[in-house]
mmCIF file of C-alpha atoms and ligand atoms in Angstrom:
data_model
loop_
_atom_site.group_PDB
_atom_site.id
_atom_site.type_symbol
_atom_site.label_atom_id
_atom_site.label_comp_id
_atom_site.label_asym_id
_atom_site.label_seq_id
_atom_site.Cartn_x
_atom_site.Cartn_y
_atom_site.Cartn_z
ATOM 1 C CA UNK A 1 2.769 4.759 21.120
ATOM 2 C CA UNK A 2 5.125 3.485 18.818
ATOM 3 C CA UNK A 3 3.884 2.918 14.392
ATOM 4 C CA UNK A 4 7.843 0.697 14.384
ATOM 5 C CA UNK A 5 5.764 -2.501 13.882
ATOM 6 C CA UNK A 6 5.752 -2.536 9.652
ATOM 7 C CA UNK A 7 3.091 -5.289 9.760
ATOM 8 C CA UNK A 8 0.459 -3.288 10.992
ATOM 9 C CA UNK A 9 1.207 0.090 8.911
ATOM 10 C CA UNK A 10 -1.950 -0.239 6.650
ATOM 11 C CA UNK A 11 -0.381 1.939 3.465
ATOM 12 C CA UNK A 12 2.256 -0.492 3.494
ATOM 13 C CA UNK A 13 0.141 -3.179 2.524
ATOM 14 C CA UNK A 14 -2.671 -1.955 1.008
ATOM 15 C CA UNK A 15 -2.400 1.896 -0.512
ATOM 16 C CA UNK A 16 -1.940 2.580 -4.321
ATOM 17 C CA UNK A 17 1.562 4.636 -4.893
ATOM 18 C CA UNK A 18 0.881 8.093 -3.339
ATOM 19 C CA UNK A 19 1.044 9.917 -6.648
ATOM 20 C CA UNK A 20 -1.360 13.137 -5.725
ATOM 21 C CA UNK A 21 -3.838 11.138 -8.164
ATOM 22 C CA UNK A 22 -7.064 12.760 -6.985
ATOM 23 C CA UNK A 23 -8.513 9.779 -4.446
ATOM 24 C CA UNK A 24 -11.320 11.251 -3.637
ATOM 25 C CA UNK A 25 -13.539 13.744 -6.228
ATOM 26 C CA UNK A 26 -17.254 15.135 -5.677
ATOM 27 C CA UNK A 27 -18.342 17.131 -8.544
ATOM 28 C CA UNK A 28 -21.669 19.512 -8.077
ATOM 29 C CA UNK A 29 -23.062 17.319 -5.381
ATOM 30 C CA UNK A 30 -26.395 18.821 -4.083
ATOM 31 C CA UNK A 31 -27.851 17.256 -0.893
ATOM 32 C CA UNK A 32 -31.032 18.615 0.606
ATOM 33 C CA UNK A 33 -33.196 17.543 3.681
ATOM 34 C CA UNK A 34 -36.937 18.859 2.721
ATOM 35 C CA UNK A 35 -36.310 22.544 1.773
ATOM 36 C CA UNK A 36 -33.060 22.648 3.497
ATOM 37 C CA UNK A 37 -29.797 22.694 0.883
ATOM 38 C CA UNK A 38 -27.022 21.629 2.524
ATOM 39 C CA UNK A 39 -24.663 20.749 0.033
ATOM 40 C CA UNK A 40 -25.109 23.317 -2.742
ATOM 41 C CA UNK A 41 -23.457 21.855 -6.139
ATOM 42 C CA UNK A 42 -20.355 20.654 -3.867
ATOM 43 C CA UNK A 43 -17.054 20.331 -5.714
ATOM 44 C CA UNK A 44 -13.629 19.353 -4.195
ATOM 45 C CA UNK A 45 -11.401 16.560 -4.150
ATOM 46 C CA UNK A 46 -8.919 14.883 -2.410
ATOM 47 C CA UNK A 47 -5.132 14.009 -3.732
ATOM 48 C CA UNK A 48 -3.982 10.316 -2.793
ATOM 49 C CA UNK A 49 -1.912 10.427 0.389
ATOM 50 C CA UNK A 50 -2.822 13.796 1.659
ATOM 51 C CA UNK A 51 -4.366 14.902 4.939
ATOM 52 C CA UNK A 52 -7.326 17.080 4.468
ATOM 53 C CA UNK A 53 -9.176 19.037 7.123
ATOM 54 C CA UNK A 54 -12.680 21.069 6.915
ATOM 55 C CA UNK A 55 -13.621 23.010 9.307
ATOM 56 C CA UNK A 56 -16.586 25.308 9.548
ATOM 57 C CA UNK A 57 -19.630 25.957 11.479
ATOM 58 C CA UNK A 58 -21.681 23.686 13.152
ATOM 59 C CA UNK A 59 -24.782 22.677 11.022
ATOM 60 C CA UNK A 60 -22.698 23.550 7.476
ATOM 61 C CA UNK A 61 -22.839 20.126 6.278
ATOM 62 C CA UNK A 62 -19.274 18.739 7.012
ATOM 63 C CA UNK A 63 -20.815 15.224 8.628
ATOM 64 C CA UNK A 64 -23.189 14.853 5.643
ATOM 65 C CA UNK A 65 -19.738 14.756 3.424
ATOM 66 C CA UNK A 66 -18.462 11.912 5.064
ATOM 67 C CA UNK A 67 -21.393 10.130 5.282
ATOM 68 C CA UNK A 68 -22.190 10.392 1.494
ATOM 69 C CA UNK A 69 -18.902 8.785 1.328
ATOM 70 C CA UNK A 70 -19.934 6.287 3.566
ATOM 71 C CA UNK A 71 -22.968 5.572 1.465
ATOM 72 C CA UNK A 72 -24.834 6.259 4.726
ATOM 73 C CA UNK A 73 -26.500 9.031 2.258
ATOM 74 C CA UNK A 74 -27.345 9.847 -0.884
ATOM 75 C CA UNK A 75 -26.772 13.180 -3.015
ATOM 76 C CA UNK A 76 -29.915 14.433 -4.411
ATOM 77 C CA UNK A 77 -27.329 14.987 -7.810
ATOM 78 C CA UNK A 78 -23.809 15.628 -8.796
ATOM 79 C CA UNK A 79 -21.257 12.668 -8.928
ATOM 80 C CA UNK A 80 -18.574 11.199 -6.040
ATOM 81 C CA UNK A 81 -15.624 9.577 -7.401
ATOM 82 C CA UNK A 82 -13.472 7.087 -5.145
ATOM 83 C CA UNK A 83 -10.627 6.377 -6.564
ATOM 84 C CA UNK A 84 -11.710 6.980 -10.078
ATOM 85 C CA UNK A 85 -14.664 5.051 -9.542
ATOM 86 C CA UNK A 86 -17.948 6.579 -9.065
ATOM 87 C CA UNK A 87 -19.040 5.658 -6.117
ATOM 88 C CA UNK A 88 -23.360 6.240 -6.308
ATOM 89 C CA UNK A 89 -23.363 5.473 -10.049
ATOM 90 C CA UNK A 90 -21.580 3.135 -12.746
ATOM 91 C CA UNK A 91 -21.002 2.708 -15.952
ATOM 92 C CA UNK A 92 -23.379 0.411 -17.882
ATOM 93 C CA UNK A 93 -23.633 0.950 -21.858
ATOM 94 C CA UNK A 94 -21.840 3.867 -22.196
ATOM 95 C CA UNK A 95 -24.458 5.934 -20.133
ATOM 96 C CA UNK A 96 -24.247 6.590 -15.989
ATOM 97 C CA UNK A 97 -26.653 4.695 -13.949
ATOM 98 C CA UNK A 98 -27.259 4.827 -10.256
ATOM 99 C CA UNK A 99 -24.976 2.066 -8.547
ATOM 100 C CA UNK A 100 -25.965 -1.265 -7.558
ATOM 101 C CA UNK A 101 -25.194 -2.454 -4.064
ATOM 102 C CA UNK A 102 -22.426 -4.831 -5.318
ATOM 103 C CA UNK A 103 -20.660 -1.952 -6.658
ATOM 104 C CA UNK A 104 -21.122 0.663 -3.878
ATOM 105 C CA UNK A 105 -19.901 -2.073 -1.672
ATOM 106 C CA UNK A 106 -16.807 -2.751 -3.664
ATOM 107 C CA UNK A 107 -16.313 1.603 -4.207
ATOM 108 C CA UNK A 108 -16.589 1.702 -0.571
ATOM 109 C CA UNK A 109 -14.142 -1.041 0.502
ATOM 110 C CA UNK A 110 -11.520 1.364 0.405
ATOM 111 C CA UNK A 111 -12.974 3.824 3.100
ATOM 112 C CA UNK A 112 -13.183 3.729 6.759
ATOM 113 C CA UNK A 113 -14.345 6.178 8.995
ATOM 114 C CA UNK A 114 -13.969 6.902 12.623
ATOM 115 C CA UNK A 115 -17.301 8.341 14.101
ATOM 116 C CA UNK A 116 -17.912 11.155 17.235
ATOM 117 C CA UNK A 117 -19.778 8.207 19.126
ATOM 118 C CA UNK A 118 -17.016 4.860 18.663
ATOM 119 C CA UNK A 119 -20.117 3.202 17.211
ATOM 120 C CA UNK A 120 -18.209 -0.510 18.461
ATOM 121 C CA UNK A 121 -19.807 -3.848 18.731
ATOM 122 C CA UNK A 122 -20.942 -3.513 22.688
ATOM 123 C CA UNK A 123 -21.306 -7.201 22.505
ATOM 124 C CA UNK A 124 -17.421 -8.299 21.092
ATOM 125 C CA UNK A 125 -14.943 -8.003 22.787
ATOM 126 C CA UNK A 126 -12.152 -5.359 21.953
ATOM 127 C CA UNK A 127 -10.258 -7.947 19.203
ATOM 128 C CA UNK A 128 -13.547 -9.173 17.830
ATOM 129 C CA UNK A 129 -14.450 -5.981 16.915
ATOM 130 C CA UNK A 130 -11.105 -5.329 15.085
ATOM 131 C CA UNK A 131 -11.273 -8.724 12.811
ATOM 132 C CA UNK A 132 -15.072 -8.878 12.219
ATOM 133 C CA UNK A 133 -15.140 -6.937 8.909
ATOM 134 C CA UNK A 134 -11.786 -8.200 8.005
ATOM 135 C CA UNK A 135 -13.581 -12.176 8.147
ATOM 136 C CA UNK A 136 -16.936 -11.053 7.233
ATOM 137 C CA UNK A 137 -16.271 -8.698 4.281
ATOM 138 C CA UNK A 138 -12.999 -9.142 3.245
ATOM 139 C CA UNK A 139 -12.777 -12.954 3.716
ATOM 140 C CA UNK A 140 -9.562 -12.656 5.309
ATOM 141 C CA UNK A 141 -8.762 -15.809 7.741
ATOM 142 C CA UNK A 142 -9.889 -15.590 11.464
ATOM 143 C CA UNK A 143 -5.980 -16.088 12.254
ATOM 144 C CA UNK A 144 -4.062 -13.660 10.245
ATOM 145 C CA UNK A 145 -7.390 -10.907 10.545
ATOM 146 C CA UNK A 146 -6.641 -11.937 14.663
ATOM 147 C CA UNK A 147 -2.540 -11.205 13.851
ATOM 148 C CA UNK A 148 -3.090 -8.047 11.988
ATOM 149 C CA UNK A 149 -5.762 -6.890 14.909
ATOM 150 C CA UNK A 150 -3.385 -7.115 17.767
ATOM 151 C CA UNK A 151 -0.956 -5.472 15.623
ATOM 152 C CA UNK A 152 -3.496 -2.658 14.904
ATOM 153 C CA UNK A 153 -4.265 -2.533 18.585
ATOM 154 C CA UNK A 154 -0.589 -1.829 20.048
ATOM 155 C CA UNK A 155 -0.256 0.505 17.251
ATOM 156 C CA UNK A 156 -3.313 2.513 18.993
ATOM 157 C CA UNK A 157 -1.776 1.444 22.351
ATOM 158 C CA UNK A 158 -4.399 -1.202 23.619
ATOM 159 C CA UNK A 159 -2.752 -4.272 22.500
ATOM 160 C CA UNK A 160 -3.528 -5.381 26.173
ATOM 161 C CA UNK A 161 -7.181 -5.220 26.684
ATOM 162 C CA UNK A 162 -7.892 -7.380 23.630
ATOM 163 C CA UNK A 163 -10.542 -9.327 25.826
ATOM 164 C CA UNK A 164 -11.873 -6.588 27.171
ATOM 165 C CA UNK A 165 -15.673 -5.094 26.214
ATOM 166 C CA UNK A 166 -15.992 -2.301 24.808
ATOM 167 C CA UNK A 167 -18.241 -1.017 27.998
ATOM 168 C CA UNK A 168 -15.016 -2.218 30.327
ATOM 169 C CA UNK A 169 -13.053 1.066 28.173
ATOM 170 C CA UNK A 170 -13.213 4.708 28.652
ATOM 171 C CA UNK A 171 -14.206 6.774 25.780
ATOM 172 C CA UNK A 172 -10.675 7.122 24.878
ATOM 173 C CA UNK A 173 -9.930 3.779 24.815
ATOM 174 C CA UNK A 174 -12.898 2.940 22.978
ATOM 175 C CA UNK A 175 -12.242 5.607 20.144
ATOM 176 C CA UNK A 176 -8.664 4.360 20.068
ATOM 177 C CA UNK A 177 -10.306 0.683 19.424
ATOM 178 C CA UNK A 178 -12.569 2.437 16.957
ATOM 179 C CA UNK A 179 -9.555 3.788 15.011
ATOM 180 C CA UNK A 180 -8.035 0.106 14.736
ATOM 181 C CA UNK A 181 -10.870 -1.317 13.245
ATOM 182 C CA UNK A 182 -10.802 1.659 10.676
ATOM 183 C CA UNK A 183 -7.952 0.741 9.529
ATOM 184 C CA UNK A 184 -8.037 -3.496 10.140
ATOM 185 C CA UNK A 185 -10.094 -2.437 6.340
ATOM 186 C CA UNK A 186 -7.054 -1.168 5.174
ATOM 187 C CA UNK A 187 -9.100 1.454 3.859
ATOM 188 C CA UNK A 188 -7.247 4.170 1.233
ATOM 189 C CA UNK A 189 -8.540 6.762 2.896
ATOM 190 C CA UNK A 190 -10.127 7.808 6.804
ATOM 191 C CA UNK A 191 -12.955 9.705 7.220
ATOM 192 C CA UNK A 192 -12.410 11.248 10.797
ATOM 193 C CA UNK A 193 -15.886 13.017 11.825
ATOM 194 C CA UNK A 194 -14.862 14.886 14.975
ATOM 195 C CA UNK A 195 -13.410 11.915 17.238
ATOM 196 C CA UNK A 196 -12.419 13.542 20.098
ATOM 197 C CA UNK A 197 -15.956 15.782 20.732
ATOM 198 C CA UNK A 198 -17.629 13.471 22.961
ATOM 199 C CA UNK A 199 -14.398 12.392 25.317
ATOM 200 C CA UNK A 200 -13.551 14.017 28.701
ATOM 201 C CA UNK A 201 -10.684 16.677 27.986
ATOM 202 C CA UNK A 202 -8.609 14.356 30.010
ATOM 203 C CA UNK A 203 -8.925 11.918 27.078
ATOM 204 C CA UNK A 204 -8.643 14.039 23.713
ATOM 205 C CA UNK A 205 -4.788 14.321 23.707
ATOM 206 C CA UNK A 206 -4.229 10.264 23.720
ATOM 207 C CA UNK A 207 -6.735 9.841 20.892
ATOM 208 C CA UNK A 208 -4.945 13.114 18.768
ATOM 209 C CA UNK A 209 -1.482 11.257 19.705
ATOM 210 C CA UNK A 210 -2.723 7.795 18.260
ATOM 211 C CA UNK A 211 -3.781 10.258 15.124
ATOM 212 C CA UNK A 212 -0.746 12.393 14.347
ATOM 213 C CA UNK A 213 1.272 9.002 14.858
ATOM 214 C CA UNK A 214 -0.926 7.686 11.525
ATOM 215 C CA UNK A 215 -0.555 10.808 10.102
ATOM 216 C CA UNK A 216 2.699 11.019 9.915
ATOM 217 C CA UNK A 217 4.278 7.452 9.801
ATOM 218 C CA UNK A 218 1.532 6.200 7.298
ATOM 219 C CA UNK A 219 0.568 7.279 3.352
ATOM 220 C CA UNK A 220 -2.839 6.505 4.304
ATOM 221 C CA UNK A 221 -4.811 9.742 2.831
ATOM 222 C CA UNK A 222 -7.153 11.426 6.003
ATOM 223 C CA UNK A 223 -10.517 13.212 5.476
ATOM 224 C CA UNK A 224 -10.803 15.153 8.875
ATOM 225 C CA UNK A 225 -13.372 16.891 10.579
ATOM 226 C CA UNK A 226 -12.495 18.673 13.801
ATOM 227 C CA UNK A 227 -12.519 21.888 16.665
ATOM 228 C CA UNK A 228 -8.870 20.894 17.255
ATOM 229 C CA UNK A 229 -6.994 23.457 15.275
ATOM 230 C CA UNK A 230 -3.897 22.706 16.729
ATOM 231 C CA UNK A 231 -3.822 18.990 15.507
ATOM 232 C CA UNK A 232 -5.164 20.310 12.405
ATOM 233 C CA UNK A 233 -2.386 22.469 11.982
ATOM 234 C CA UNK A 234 0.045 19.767 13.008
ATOM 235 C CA UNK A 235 -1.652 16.759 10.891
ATOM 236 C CA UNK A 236 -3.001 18.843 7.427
ATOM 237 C CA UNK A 237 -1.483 19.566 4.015
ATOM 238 C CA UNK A 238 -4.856 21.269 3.510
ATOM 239 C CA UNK A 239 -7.607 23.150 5.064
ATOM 240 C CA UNK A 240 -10.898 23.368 3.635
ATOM 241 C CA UNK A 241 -12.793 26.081 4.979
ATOM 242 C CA UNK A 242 -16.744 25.050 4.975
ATOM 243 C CA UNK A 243 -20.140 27.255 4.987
ATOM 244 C CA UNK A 244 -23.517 26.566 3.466
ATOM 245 C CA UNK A 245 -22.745 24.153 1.505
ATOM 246 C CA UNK A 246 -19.660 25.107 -0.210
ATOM 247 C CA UNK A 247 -15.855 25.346 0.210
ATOM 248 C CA UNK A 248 -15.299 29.616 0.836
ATOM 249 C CA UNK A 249 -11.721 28.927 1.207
ATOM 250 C CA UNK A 250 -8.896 26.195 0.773
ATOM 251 C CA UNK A 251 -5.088 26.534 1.497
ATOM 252 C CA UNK A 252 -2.573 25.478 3.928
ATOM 253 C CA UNK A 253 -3.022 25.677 7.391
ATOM 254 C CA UNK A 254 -0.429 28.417 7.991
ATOM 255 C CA UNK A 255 -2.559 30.589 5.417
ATOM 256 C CA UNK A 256 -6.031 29.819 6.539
ATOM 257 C CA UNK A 257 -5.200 29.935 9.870
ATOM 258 C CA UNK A 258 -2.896 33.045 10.002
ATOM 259 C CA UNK A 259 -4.218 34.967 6.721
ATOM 260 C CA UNK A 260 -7.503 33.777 5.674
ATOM 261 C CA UNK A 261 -8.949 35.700 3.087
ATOM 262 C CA UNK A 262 -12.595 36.121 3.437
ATOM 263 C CA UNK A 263 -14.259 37.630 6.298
ATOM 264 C CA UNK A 264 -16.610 34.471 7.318
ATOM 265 C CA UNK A 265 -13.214 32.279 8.001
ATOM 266 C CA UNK A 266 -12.063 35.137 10.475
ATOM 267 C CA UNK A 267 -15.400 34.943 12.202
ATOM 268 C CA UNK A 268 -14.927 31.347 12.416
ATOM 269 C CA UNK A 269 -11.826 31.382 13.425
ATOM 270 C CA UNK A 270 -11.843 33.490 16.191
ATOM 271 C CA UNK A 271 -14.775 32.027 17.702
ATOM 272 C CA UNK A 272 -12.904 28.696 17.651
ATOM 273 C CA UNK A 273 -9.267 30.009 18.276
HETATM 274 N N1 ADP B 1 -30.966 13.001 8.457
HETATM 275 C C1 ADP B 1 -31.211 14.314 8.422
HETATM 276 N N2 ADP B 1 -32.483 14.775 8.258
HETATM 277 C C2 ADP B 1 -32.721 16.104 8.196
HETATM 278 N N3 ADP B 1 -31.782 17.046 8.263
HETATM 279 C C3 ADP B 1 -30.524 16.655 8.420
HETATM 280 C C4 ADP B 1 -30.168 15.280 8.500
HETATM 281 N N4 ADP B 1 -28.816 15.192 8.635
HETATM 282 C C5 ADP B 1 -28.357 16.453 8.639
HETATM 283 N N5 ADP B 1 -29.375 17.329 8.508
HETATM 284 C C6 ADP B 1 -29.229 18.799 8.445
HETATM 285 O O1 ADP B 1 -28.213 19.084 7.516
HETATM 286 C C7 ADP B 1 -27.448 20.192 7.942
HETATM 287 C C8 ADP B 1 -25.987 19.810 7.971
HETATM 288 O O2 ADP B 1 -25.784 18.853 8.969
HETATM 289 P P1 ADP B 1 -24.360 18.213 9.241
HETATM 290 O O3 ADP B 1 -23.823 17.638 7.980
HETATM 291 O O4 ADP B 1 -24.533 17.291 10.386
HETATM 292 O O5 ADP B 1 -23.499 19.496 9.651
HETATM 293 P P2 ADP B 1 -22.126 19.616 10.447
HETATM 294 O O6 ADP B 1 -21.516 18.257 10.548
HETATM 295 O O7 ADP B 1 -21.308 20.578 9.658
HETATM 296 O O8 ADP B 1 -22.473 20.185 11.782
HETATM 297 C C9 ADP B 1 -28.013 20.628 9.271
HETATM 298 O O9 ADP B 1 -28.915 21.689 9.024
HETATM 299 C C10 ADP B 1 -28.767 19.405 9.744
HETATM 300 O O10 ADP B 1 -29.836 19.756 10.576
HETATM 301 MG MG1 MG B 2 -20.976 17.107 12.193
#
């Protein structure tokens, strides 16, 4: 599993100077389902270039963060800034209006995210689903967006089944594909929403390889969710420690895993530990 191919290193080509300029910023976000709050005025952000995991309990909102920066959902209030764009409202005489789709579109270019369930194309085959947002969205040519994908895919260690479907793939495989399409966007940052929960054991450690490889040979700035502790210890400048609907806790992993501070991370922890 080798990231010595500079062509397909996404930061290379695509990522703003890693600066620690905050990439990613949500400021009081509330997001409720009927009565239910689960994001309770929400603020954190994100430094350019930096790995960030949250971890937490199951149900404390961590997959409704990613997908508000998906635009998969919307906060009930507070602002998201991408970039230093917002990303559900802009600018328009002076005063903040919700987005148009043009602009969310445009905000949103620069993420990718990797999902539990692959989520490919079960009709393309493995390369087609690599290049199709590349052509389709980004207007690159079928030939270089067909270069870059086979690129992409030895990075993630498939660069052999390009004709296969996705169906032909374990779940490994298929998550690995998942990953290369991610980044075929040359997204700025990727959303990771627990990608190994749904793969045989057998097939977790090939998937956290093709990961940690990114993580360290790339700028590209990570947004993880995960059970894994020990990749998040390997991979993370920062833990965020999640429950209802706030960040408890934040630090490195050594001190969040080792010396958390409040009582409900320690609870956590050792039921995941
Ligand atoms: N589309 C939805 N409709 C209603 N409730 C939802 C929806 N999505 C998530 N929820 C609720 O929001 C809470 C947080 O969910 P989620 O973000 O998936 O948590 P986590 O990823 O931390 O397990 C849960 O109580 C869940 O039931
Ligand atoms: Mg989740």
């Amino acid at each position: 599993m080798s990231a010595e191919t500079p062509a397909t290193t996404p930061s290379q080509e695509t990522n703003p100077p890693v600066d620690g300029s905050e990439l990613i910023r949500f400021d009081k976000v509330t997001k409720r389902f009927g009565s239910n709050i689960v994001l309770d005025e929400l603020d954190f952000s994100v430094a350019s270039g930096k790995h960030v995991t949250l971890v937490g309990p199951s149900g404390s909102g961590k997959t409704t963060i990613l997908r508000l920066l998906m635009t998969l959902t919307k906060p009930d209030s507070g602002t998201i800034k991408v970039n230093g764009d917002y990303l559900t409202h802009e600018q328009r005489g002076g005063k903040l209006v919700p987005a148009g789709d043009k602009h969310v579109r445009e905000v949103r270019k620069h993420i990718g995210m990797v999902f539990q369930q692959f989520n490919l194309f079960p009709n393309m085959r493995v390369l087609r689903n690599v290049t199709e947002a590349p052509v389709t969205v980004l207007g690159m040519s079928k030939d270089e967006a067909e270069e870059r994908a086979r690129g992409l895919l030895d990075l993630v260690g498939l660069g052999d089944r390009c004709d296969a479907y996705p169906t032909q793939l374990s779940g490994g495989q298929q998550q690995r594909v998942a990953i290369a399409r991610a980044l075929a966007m040359r997204p700025q940052v990727l959303l990771l929403d627990e990608v190994t929960s749904a793969l045989d054991p057998e097939l977790v450690a090939g998937v956290l390889d093709v990961l940690r490889d990114i993580a360290h040979t790339t700028d590209i700035t990570m947004l993880c969710v995960t059970h894994e502790m020990n990749f998040a210890r390997d991979i993370s400048d920062q833990v965020l420690m999640f429950d209802a609907g706030r960040v408890i806790e934040s630090g490195t992993p050594e001190k969040i895993f080792t010396d958390p501070e409040h009582e409900r991370t320690r609870e956590f922890l050792s039921a995941v530990l």
